[in-house]
Amino acid sequence: MKLSRYEQETIVNYNAGEQTAILYTRDKAIMRKLDTLVADFPDKYKQTGQDEVSKTYSLPKSYVSYRKPRAVSTEQRERARQMMIAKNKAKGD
């Protein structure tokens, strides 16, 4: 079944009283990432449900994070650009 971009939602649900978060998704990219985590870390990530368009997972609530945006200075950006140019040249040789 083909879902629109709008329908490819992901919902994370948890509360203060429990240590586990529940993640429901209809986004195939998120499913692939979480399926890999379930395979690699079965003690932490578990698939708890599935239907034809969605999957549900459980994971430790502490794995849900909120981060401030990364600030990159003009100098850092230029150094990274020069480093990638050098690596690409070296790879081409």
CSV table of C-alpha atoms in Angstrom, one decimal:
chain,number,residue,atom,x,y,z
A,1,MET,CA,0.0,0.0,0.0
A,2,LYS,CA,1.4,3.4,-1.0
A,3,LEU,CA,1.1,6.1,1.6
A,4,SER,CA,1.4,9.8,1.0
A,5,ARG,CA,4.3,11.7,2.6
A,6,TYR,CA,1.8,13.2,5.1
A,7,GLU,CA,0.6,9.7,6.1
A,8,GLN,CA,4.1,8.4,6.8
A,9,GLU,CA,3.9,9.5,10.4
A,10,THR,CA,6.0,8.5,13.4
A,11,ILE,CA,4.7,8.9,17.0
A,12,VAL,CA,6.8,8.5,20.1
A,13,ASN,CA,4.8,8.0,23.3
A,14,TYR,CA,6.1,7.7,26.9
A,15,ASN,CA,5.2,9.0,30.4
A,16,ALA,CA,7.1,9.9,33.5
A,17,GLY,CA,6.0,6.7,35.4
A,18,GLU,CA,7.6,4.2,33.0
A,19,GLN,CA,11.1,3.7,31.7
A,20,THR,CA,10.0,2.5,28.2
A,21,ALA,CA,9.0,4.5,25.2
A,22,ILE,CA,6.7,3.2,22.5
A,23,LEU,CA,7.4,4.3,18.9
A,24,TYR,CA,4.7,3.8,16.2
A,25,THR,CA,5.8,4.5,12.6
A,26,ARG,CA,4.5,4.3,9.1
A,27,ASP,CA,7.7,5.6,7.6
A,28,LYS,CA,9.7,2.9,5.8
A,29,ALA,CA,13.1,4.6,6.4
A,30,ILE,CA,12.4,4.7,10.2
A,31,MET,CA,11.3,1.1,10.1
A,32,ARG,CA,14.6,0.1,8.4
A,33,LYS,CA,16.7,1.9,11.0
A,34,LEU,CA,14.7,0.4,13.9
A,35,ASP,CA,14.7,-3.1,12.4
A,36,THR,CA,18.5,-2.8,12.3
A,37,LEU,CA,18.6,-1.7,15.9
A,38,VAL,CA,16.3,-4.6,16.9
A,39,ALA,CA,18.6,-7.0,15.2
A,40,ASP,CA,21.8,-5.5,16.7
A,41,PHE,CA,20.5,-4.7,20.2
A,42,PRO,CA,17.6,-7.1,21.0
A,43,ASP,CA,17.9,-6.5,24.7
A,44,LYS,CA,17.2,-2.7,24.2
A,45,TYR,CA,15.0,-2.5,21.1
A,46,LYS,CA,11.9,-4.7,20.5
A,47,GLN,CA,9.4,-4.8,17.7
A,48,THR,CA,6.0,-5.2,19.5
A,49,GLY,CA,3.5,-5.0,16.6
A,50,GLN,CA,3.1,-4.9,12.8
A,51,ASP,CA,0.4,-4.6,10.2
A,52,GLU,CA,0.5,-4.0,6.4
A,53,VAL,CA,1.6,-0.3,6.7
A,54,SER,CA,3.1,0.2,10.2
A,55,LYS,CA,5.3,-1.2,12.9
A,56,THR,CA,5.4,-0.5,16.6
A,57,TYR,CA,8.6,-0.7,18.7
A,58,SER,CA,9.6,-0.4,22.4
A,59,LEU,CA,12.9,1.1,23.5
A,60,PRO,CA,14.3,2.7,26.7
A,61,LYS,CA,12.9,6.2,27.3
A,62,SER,CA,16.4,7.5,27.9
A,63,TYR,CA,17.2,6.8,24.2
A,64,VAL,CA,14.8,9.5,23.1
A,65,SER,CA,16.8,12.7,23.0
A,66,TYR,CA,16.3,16.4,22.4
A,67,ARG,CA,19.3,18.4,21.1
A,68,LYS,CA,20.0,22.0,20.4
A,69,PRO,CA,20.9,22.8,16.8
A,70,ARG,CA,24.6,22.5,16.0
A,71,ALA,CA,26.3,25.8,15.3
A,72,VAL,CA,29.1,25.6,12.8
A,73,SER,CA,31.3,28.7,12.3
A,74,THR,CA,32.4,29.9,8.9
A,75,GLU,CA,36.0,28.8,9.7
A,76,GLN,CA,34.9,25.3,10.7
A,77,ARG,CA,32.8,25.0,7.6
A,78,GLU,CA,35.8,26.1,5.4
A,79,ARG,CA,38.2,23.7,7.2
A,80,ALA,CA,35.7,20.8,6.6
A,81,ARG,CA,35.4,21.8,2.9
A,82,GLN,CA,39.1,21.8,2.4
A,83,MET,CA,39.5,18.5,4.2
A,84,MET,CA,36.9,16.9,1.9
A,85,ILE,CA,38.6,18.4,-1.2
A,86,ALA,CA,41.9,16.9,-0.1
A,87,LYS,CA,40.3,13.5,0.7
A,88,ASN,CA,38.5,13.4,-2.7
A,89,LYS,CA,41.8,14.2,-4.5
A,90,ALA,CA,43.6,11.5,-2.6
A,91,LYS,CA,40.9,9.0,-3.4
A,92,GLY,CA,41.1,9.9,-7.1
A,93,ASP,CA,44.8,9.1,-7.3
